[in-house]
Coordinates of C-alpha atoms and ligand atoms in Angstrom, one line a residue:
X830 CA -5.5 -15.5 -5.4
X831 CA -2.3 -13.4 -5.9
X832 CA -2.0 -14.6 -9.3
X833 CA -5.2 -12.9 -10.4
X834 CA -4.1 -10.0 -8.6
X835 CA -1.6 -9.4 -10.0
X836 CA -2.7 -10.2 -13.7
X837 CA -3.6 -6.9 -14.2
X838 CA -0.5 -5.3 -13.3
X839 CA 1.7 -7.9 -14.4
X840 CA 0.5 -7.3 -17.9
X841 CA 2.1 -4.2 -18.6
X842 CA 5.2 -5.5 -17.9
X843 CA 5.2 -8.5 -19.1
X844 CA 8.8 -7.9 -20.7
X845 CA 10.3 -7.0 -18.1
X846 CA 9.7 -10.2 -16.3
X847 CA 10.8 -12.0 -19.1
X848 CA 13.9 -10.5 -18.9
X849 CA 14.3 -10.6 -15.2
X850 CA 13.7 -14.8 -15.9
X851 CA 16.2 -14.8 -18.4
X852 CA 18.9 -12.7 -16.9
X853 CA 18.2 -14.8 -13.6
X854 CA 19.1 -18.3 -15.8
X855 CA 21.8 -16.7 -17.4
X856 CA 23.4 -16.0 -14.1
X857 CA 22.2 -19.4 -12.6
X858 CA 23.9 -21.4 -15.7
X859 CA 27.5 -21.3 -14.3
X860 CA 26.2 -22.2 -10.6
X861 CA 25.3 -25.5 -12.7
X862 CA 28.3 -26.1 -15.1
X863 CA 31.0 -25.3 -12.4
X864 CA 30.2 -29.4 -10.8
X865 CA 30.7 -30.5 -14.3
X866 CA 33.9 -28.5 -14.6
X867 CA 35.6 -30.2 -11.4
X868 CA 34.2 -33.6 -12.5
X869 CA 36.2 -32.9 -15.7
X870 CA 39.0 -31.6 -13.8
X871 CA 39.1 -34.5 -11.4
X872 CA 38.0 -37.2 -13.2
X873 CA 39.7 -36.0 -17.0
X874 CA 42.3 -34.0 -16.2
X875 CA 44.2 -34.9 -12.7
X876 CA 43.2 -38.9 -12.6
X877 CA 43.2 -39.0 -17.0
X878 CA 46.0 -37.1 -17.4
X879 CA 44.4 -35.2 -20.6
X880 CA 46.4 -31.8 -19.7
X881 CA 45.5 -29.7 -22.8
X882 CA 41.2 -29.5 -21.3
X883 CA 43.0 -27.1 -18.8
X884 CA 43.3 -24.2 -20.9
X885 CA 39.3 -25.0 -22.7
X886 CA 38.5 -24.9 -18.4
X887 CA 40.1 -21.6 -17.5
X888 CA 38.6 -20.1 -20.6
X889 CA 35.2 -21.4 -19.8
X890 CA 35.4 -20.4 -16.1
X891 CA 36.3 -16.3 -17.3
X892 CA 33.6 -16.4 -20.1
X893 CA 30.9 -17.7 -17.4
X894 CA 32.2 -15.3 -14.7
X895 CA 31.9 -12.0 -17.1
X896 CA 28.4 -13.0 -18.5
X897 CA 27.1 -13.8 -15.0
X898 CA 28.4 -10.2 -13.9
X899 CA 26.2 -8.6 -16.8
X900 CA 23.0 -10.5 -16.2
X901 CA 23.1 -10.3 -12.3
X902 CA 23.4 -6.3 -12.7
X903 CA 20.6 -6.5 -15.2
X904 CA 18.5 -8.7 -13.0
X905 CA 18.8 -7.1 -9.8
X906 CA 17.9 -3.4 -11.9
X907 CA 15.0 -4.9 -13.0
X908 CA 13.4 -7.0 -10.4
X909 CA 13.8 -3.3 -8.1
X910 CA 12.7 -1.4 -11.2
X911 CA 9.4 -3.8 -11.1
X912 CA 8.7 -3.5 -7.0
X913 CA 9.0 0.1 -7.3
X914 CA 6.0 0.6 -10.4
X915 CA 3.9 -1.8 -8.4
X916 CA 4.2 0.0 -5.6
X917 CA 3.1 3.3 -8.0
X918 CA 0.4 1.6 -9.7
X919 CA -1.1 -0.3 -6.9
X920 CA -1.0 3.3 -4.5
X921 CA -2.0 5.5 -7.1
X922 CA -5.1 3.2 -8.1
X923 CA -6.1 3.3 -3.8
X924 CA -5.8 6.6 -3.4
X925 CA -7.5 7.0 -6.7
X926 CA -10.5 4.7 -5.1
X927 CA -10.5 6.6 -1.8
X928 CA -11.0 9.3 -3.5
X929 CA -13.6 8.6 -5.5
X930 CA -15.4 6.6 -2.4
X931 CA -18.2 8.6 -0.9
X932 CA -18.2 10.8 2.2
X933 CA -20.2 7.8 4.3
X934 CA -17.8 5.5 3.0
X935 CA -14.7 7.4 4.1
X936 CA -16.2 8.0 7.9
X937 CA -16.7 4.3 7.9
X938 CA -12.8 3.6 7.4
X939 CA -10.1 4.9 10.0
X940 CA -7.6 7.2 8.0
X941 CA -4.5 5.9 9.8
X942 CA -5.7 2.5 8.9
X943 CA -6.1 3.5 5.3
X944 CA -2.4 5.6 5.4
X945 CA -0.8 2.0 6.4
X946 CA -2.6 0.4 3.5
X947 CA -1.0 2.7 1.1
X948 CA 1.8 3.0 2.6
X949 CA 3.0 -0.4 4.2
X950 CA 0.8 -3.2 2.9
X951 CA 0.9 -2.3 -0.8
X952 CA 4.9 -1.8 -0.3
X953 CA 4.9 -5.3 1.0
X954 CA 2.9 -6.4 -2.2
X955 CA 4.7 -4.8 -4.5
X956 CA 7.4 -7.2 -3.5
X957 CA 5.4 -10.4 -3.8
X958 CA 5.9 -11.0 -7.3
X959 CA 9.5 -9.2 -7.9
X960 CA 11.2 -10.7 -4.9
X961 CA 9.1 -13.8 -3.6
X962 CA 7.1 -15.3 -6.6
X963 CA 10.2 -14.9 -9.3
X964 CA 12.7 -16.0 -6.7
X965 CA 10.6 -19.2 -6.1
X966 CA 10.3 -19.5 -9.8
X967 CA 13.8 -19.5 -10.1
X968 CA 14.4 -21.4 -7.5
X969 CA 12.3 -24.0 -8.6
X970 CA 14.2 -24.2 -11.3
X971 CA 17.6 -24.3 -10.1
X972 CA 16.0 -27.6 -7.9
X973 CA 15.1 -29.4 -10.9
X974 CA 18.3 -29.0 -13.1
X975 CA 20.3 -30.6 -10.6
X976 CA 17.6 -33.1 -10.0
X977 CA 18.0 -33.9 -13.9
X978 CA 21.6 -34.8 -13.7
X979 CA 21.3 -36.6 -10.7
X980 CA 18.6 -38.5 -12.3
X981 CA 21.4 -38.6 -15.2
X982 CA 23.8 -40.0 -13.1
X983 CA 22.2 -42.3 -11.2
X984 CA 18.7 -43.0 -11.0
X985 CA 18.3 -45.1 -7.9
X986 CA 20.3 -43.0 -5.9
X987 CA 18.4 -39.7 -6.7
X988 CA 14.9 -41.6 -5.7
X989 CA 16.3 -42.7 -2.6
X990 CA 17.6 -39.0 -1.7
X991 CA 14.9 -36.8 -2.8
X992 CA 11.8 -39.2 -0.9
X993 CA 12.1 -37.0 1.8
X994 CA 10.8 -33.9 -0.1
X995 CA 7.5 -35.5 0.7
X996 CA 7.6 -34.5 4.1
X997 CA 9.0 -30.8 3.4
X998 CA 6.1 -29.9 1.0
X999 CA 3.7 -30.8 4.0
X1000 CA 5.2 -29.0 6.6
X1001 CA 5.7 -26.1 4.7
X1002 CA 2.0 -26.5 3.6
X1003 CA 0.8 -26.7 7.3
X1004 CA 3.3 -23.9 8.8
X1005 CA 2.4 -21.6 5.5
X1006 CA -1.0 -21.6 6.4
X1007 CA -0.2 -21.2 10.3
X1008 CA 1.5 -18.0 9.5
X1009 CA -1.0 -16.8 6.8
X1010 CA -3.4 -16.8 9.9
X1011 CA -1.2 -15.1 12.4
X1012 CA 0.0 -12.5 9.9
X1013 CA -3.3 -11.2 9.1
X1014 CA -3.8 -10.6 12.6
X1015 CA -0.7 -8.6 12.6
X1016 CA -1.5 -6.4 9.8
X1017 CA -4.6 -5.8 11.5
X1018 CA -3.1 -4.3 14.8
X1019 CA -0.4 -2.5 12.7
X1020 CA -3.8 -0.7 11.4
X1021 CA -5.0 0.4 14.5
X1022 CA -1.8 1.3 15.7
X1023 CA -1.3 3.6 12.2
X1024 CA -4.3 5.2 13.5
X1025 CA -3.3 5.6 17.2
X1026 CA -0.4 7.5 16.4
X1027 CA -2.0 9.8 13.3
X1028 CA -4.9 10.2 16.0
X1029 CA -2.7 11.4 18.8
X1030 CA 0.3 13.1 17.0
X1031 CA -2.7 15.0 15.7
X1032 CA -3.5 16.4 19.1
X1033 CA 0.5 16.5 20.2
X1034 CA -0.9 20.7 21.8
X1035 CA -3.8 18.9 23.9
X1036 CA -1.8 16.2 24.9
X1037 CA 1.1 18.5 26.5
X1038 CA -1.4 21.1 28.2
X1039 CA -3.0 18.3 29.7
X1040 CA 0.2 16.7 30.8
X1041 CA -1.4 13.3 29.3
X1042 CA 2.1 11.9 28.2
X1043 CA 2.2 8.6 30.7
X1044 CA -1.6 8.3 30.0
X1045 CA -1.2 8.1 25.5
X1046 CA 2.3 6.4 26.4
X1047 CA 0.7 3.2 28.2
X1048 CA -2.2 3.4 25.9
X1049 CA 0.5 2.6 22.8
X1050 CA 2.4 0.1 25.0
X1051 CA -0.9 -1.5 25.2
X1052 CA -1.2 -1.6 21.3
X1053 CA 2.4 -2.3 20.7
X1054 CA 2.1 -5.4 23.0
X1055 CA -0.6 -6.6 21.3
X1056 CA 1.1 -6.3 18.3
X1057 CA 4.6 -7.7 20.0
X1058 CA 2.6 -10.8 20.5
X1059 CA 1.4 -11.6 17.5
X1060 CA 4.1 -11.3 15.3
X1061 CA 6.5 -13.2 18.0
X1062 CA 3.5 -16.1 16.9
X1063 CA 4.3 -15.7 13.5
X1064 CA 7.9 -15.4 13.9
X1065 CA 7.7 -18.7 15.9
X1066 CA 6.2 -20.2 13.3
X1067 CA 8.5 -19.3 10.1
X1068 CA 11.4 -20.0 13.0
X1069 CA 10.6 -23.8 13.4
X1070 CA 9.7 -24.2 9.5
X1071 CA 13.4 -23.2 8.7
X1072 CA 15.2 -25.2 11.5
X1073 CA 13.1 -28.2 10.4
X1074 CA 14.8 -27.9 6.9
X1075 CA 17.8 -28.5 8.5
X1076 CA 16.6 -32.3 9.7
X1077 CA 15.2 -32.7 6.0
X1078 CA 19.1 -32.2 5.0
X1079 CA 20.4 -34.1 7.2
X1080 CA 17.9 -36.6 6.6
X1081 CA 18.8 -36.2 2.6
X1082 CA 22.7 -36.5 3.1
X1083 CA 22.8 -39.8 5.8
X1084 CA 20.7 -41.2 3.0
X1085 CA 23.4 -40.3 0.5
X1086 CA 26.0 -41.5 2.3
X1087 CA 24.7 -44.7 3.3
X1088 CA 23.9 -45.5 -0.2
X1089 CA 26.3 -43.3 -2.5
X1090 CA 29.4 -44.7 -0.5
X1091 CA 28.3 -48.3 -0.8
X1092 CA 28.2 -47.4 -4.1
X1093 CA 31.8 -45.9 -4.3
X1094 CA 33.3 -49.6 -2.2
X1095 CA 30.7 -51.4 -4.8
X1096 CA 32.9 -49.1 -7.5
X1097 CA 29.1 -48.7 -9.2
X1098 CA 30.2 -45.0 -9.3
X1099 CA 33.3 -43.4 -9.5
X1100 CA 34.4 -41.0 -7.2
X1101 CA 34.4 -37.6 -9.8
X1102 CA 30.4 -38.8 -9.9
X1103 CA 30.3 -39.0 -6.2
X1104 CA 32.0 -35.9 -5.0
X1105 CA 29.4 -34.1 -8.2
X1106 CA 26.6 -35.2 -6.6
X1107 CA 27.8 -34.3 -3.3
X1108 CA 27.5 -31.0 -5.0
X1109 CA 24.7 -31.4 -6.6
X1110 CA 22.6 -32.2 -3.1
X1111 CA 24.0 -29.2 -1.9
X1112 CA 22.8 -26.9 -5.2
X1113 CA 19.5 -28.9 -4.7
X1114 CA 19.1 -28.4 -0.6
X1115 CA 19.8 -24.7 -0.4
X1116 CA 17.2 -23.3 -3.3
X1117 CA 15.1 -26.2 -1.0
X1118 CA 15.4 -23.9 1.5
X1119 CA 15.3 -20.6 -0.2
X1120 CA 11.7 -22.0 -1.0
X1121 CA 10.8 -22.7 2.2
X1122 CA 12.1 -19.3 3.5
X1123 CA 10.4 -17.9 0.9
X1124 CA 6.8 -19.7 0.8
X1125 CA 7.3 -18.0 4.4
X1126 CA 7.4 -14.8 3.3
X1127 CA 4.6 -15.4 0.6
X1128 CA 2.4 -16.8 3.2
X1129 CA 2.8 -14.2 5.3
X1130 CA 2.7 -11.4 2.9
X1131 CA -0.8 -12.8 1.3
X1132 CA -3.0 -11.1 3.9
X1133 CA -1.8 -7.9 2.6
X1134 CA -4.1 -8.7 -0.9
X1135 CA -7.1 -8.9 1.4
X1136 CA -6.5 -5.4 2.8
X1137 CA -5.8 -4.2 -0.5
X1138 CA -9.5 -5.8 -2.0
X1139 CA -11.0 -4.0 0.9
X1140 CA -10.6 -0.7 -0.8
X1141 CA -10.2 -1.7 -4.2
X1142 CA -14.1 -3.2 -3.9
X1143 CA -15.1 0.3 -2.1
X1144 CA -18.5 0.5 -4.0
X1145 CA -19.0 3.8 -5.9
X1146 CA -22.6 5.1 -5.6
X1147 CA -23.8 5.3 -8.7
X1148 CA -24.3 8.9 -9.2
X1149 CA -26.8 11.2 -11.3
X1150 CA -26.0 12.7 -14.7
X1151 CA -27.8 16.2 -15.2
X1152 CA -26.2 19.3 -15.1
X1153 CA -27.4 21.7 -12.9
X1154 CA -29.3 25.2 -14.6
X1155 CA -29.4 27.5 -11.5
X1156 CA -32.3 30.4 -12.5
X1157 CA -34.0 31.7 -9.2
X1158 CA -31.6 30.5 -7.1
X1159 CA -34.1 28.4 -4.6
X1160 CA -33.3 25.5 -2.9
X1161 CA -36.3 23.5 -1.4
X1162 CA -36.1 21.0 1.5
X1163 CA -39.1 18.9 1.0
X1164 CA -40.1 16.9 3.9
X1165 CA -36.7 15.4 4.3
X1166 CA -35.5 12.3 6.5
X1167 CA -31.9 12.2 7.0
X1168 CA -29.7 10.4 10.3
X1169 CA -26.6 9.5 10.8
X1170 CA -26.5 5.4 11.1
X1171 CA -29.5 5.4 13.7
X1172 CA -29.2 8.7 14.8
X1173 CA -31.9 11.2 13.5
X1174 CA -30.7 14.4 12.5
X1175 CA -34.2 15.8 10.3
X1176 CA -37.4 14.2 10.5
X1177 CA -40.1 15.4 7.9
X1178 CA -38.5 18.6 6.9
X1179 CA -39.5 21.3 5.0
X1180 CA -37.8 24.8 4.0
X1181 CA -37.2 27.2 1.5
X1182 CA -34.3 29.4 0.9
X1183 CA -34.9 31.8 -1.6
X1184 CA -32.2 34.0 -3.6
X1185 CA -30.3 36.7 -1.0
X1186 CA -29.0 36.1 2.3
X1187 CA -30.9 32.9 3.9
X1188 CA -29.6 32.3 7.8
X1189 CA -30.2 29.3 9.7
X1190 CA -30.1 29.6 13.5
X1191 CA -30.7 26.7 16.2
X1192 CA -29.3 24.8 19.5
X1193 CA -25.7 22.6 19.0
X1194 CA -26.5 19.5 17.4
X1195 CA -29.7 20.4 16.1
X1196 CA -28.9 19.5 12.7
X1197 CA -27.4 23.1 10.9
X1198 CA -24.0 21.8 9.5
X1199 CA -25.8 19.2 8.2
X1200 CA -28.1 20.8 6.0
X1201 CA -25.3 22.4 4.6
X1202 CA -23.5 19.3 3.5
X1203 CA -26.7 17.9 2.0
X1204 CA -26.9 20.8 -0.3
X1205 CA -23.6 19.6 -1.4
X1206 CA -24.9 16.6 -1.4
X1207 CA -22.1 14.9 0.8
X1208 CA -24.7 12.2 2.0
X1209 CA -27.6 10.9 0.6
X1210 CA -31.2 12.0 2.0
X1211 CA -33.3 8.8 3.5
X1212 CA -36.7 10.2 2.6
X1213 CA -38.1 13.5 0.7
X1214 CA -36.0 15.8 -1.5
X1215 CA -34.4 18.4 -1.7
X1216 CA -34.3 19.7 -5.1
X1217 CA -32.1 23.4 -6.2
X1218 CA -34.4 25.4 -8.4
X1219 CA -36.9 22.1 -9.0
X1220 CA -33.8 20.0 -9.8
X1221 CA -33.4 17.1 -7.5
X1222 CA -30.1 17.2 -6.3
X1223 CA -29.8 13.1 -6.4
X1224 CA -30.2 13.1 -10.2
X1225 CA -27.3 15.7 -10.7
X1226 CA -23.8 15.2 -11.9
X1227 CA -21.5 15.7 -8.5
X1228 CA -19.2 17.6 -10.2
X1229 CA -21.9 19.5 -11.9
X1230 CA -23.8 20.4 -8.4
X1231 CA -20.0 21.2 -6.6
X1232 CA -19.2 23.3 -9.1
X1233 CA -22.0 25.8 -8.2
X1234 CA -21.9 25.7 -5.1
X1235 CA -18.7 26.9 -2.1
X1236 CA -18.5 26.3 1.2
X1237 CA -16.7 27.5 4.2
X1238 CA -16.9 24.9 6.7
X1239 CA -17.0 25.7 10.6
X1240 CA -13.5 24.1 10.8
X1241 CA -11.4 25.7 8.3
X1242 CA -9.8 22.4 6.7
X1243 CA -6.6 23.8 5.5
X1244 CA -3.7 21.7 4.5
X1245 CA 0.0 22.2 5.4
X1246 CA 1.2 24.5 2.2
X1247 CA 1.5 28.1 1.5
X1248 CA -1.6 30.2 1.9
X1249 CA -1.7 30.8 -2.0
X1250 CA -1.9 27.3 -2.5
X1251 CA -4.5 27.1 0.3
X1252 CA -6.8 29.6 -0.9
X1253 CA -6.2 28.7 -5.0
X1254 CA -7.7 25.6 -4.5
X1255 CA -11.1 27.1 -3.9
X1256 CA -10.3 28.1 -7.9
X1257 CA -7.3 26.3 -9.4
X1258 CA -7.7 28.8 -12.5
X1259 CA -7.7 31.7 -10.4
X1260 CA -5.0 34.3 -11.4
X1261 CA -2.9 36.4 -9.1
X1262 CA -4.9 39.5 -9.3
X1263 CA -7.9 37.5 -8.2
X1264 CA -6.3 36.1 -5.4
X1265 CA -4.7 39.6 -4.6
X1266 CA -8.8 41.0 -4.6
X1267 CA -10.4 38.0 -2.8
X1268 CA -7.3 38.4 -0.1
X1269 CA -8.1 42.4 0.1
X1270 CA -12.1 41.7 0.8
X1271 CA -11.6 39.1 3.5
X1272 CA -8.6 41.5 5.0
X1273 CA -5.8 39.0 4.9
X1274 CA -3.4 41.3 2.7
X1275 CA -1.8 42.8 5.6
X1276 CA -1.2 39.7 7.6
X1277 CA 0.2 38.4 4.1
X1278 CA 2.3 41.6 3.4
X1279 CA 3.3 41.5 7.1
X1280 CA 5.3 38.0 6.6
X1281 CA 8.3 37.8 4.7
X1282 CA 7.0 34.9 2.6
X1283 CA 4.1 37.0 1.2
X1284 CA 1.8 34.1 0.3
X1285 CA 4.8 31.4 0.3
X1286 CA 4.0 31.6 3.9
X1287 CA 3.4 27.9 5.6
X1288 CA 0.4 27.5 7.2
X1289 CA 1.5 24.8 8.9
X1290 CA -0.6 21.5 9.3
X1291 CA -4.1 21.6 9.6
X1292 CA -3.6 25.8 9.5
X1293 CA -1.6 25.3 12.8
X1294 CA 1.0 28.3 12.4
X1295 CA -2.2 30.8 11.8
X1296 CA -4.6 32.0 14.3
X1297 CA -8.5 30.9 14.1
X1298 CA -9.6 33.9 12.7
X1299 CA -6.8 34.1 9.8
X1300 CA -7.3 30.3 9.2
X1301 CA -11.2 31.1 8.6
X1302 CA -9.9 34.0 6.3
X1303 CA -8.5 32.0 4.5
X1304 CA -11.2 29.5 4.0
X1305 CA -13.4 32.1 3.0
X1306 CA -10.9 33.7 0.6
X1307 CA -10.6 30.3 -0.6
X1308 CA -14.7 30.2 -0.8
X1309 CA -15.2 33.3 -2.7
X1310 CA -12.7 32.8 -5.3
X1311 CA -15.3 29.9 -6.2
X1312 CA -17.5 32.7 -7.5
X1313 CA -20.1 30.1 -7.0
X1314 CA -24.0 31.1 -7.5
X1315 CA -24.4 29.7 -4.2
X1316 CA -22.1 30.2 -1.0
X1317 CA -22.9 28.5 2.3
X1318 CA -20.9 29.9 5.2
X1319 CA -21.2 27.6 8.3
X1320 CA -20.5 29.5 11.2
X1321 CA -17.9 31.8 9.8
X1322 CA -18.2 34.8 11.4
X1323 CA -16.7 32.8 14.6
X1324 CA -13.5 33.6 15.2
X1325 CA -13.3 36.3 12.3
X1326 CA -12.7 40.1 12.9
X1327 CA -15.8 42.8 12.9
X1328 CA -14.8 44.2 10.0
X1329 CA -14.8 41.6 8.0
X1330 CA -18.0 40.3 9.4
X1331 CA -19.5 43.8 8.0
X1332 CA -17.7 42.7 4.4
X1333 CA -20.0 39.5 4.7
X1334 CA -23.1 41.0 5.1
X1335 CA -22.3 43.5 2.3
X1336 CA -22.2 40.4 -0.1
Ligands
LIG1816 N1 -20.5 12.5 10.3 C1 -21.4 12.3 11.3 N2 -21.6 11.0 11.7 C2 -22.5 10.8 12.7 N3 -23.2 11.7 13.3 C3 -23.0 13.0 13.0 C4 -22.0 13.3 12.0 N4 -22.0 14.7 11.8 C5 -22.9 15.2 12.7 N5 -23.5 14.2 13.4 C6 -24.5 14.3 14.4 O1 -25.5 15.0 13.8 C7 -26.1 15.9 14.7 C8 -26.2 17.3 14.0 O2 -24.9 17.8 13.8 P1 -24.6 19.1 13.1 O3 -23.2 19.3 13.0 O4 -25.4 19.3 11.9 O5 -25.2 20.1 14.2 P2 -25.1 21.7 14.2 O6 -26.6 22.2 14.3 O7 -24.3 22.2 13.1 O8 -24.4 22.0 15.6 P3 -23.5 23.1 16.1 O9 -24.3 24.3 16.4 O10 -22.8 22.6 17.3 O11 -22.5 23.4 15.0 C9 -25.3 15.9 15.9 O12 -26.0 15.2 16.9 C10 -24.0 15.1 15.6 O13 -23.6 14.3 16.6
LIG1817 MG1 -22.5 23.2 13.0

């Protein structure tokens, strides 16, 4: 599963994981000649006498040491340098999708959900392939070159150690999958409690005025329990896989020495080859358990791939292609259906609005906000039409449809930034003397001229440092810099002043 995932990404840097393979081996070789050296050394040089290898030995050692230096720097660089453009790619490709996704889609997920997909789960895939899969692969290899020489050495006494790997590939089979379970569970609660805290940090004012501190604080210790629990589960799990390596070990080195030193008394070995395989189980055990640590950490990072799929397979509606030609200006309602999962908002509707000012009045919850946002055709309509001078807005291009149309919502949705960069967006070709114009009809040039940042001023999160009626200012201003044929105000004259209300109605 991850290998396909990761296909796509791996691709582009293909060389770079070559070289992370190669600098790893590179570094790895000495870890592999230094046995042979003190076999040489023991067996050559202090029992054979043959002093002149000592100088050849010390060479070799310095040689092995300076090149190992190199390629470790090399290899660390790069396996970081890799995590780090995953983590890019794979977030910039969600956030691309969730953008992309449709407004029904989008209600349907939970944003603090989403933020600790983007954030947390694809960091902890980014590191699958640099820092689990590679290390595996490299472990993997550093068990089979000393299982060659054993094999080298001595045949008979390698098959009699290594038997027992039979029983570490099943348990690590069995606890990988244990954990795999558990940990999807976690990342699950870590989702909900993502959005528990975006959802309440969000309403920090409501939650001091109405003294609701114990109250939100149990609720979390609820969550974080939950959460407590699970991963305790998991971590009980991946606890007992490595302690059980250590009875594999032991299990591997009573077998050498009940063998290998019967071997040493049979003098069917010498003792150089003895104390070299003594090594040798030890450079074979501990990338044993580096794997199993490791199949650990790949087990229990694989549920993050699922979450990531979730949003990667967000369907995208397949969307209409004409542009919109606006002439008269009329948009037609023609017996329309529309609700909300089960919940009907317009049943068999029908209405005109012709070119000028058009108002809709009704009850709370009778359905006006939501005629609005299917003009902009934020959700799709379950029966009728509604068509913009005879054009059916489900055949036109999105962009096409948006582009002539602005909208002041009856929440202001501003975002924590200056109040130029707030309003711009309504026009991101907009020059300064536009803005300067647009601010000077809705009357925010004195508030603006009244701060020391001018328009640098921060509005804060969600508009929180501006009062109601300067944060719906600003949406308009934001609105009318559109210069859009058609502008649908939802409730603006709210919180505004009188004046500018009169402005309004000028238009
Ligand atoms: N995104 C949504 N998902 C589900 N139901 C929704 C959604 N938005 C609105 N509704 C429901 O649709 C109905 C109409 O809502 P709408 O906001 O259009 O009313 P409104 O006429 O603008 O009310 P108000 O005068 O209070 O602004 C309400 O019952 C509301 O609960
Ligand atoms: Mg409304």
């Amino acid at each position: 599963m991850s290998v396909s995932f990761f296909n796509k990404y791996l691709k582009k840097h293909k060389v770079t994981v070559l070289f992370i393979i190669l600098t790893a081996i590179f570094s790895f070789t000495f870890e592999f000649i230094n046995p042979l050296i003190f076999r040489i050394i023991i067996d050559n040089i202090f029992i054979g006498k043959e002093f002149y290898l000592l100088n050849y030995i010390i060479l070799i050692i310095i040689s092995f040491f300076i090149v190992s230096s190199i390629t470790g720097y090399f290899n660390t660089y790069l396996t970081n340098k890799l995590e780090y453009n995953l983590y890019k790619e794979m977030s910039v490709e969600l956030f691309d999708k969730i953008l992309n996704s449709s407004v029904k889609n989008h209600e349907s997920n939970n944003v603090g959900d989403l933020m600790a997909r983007i954030m947390g789960n694809v960091q902890l895939a980014s590191k699958i392939v640099p820092q689990i899969l590679l290390h595996m692969f490299m472990n993997l290899l550093l068990i089979f070159i000393p299982l060659a020489i054993m094999f080298y050495f001595n045949f008979y006494l390698t098959v009699v150690i290594v038997s027992p790997c039979i029983l570490f590939l099943f348990l690590n089979v069995y606890m990988g999958k244990k954990i795999e379970i558990y940990e999807s569970k976690v990342l699950k609660i870590n989702g909900v409690l993502s959005s528990f805290l975006k959802e309440f940090l969000s309403v920090f004012l409501m939650l001091k005025v109405f003294n609701l501190k114990d109250w939100v604080n149990k609720k979390f210790e609820g969550k974080n329990k939950e959460y407590y629990n699970m991963s305790l589960k998991s971590g009980k799990v991946m606890a007992s896989n490595y302690s059980l390596n250590f009875i594999f070990f032991a299990l591997v080195i009573t077998l050498f020495i009940i063998f290998g030193g019967r071997m040493v008394i049979d003098d069917s070995v010498t003792i150089g080859t003895f104390t070299a395989f003594l090594t040798y189980i030890n450079m074979f055990f501990s990338p044993m358990a580096q794997i199993s640590l490791l199949w650990s950490e790949y087990k229990s990072s694989l549920p993050v791939i699922d979450r990531i799929n979730e949003i990667k397979e967000i369907k995208i509606e397949n969307l209409g292609d004409k542009k919109l030609n606006i002439t008269n200006g009329e948009i037609f309602f023609n017996n329309v259906d529309f609700s909300h999962e089960n919940n009907k908002i317009l049943e068999n509707f029908t209405v005109q609005f012709s070119r000028g000012l058009n108002y809709i009045v009704g009850d709370n919850g009778t359905g006006k906000s939501t005629i609005m946002q299917l003009i902009c055709g934020l959700y799709n309509v379950n029966e009728g039409e509604i068509t913009i001078d005879k054009q059916n807005i489900d055949s036109l291009d999105p962009e096409s449809l948006l582009n002539n149309i602005a909208i002041v919502f009856s929440y202001p949705y501003l975002f924590k930034g200056s109040i130029y960069e707030n309003i711009l967006v309504g026009n991101l070709e907009a020059s300064k003397e536009e803005i300067d114009e647009v601010c000077r009809l809705v009357e925010l040039d004195e508030f603006i001229s009244s701060k020391e940042e001018g328009y640098d001023y921060d509005v804060g999160e969600a508009g929180q440092f501006l009062s109601s009626g300067e944060g719906q200012k600003v949406a308009l201003a934001r609105a009318i810099i559109k210069n859009s044929p058609i502008l649908l105000l939802d409730e603006v004259t709210k919180s505004i002043d009188e004046e500018t209300r009169n402005i309004l109605s000028v238009r």
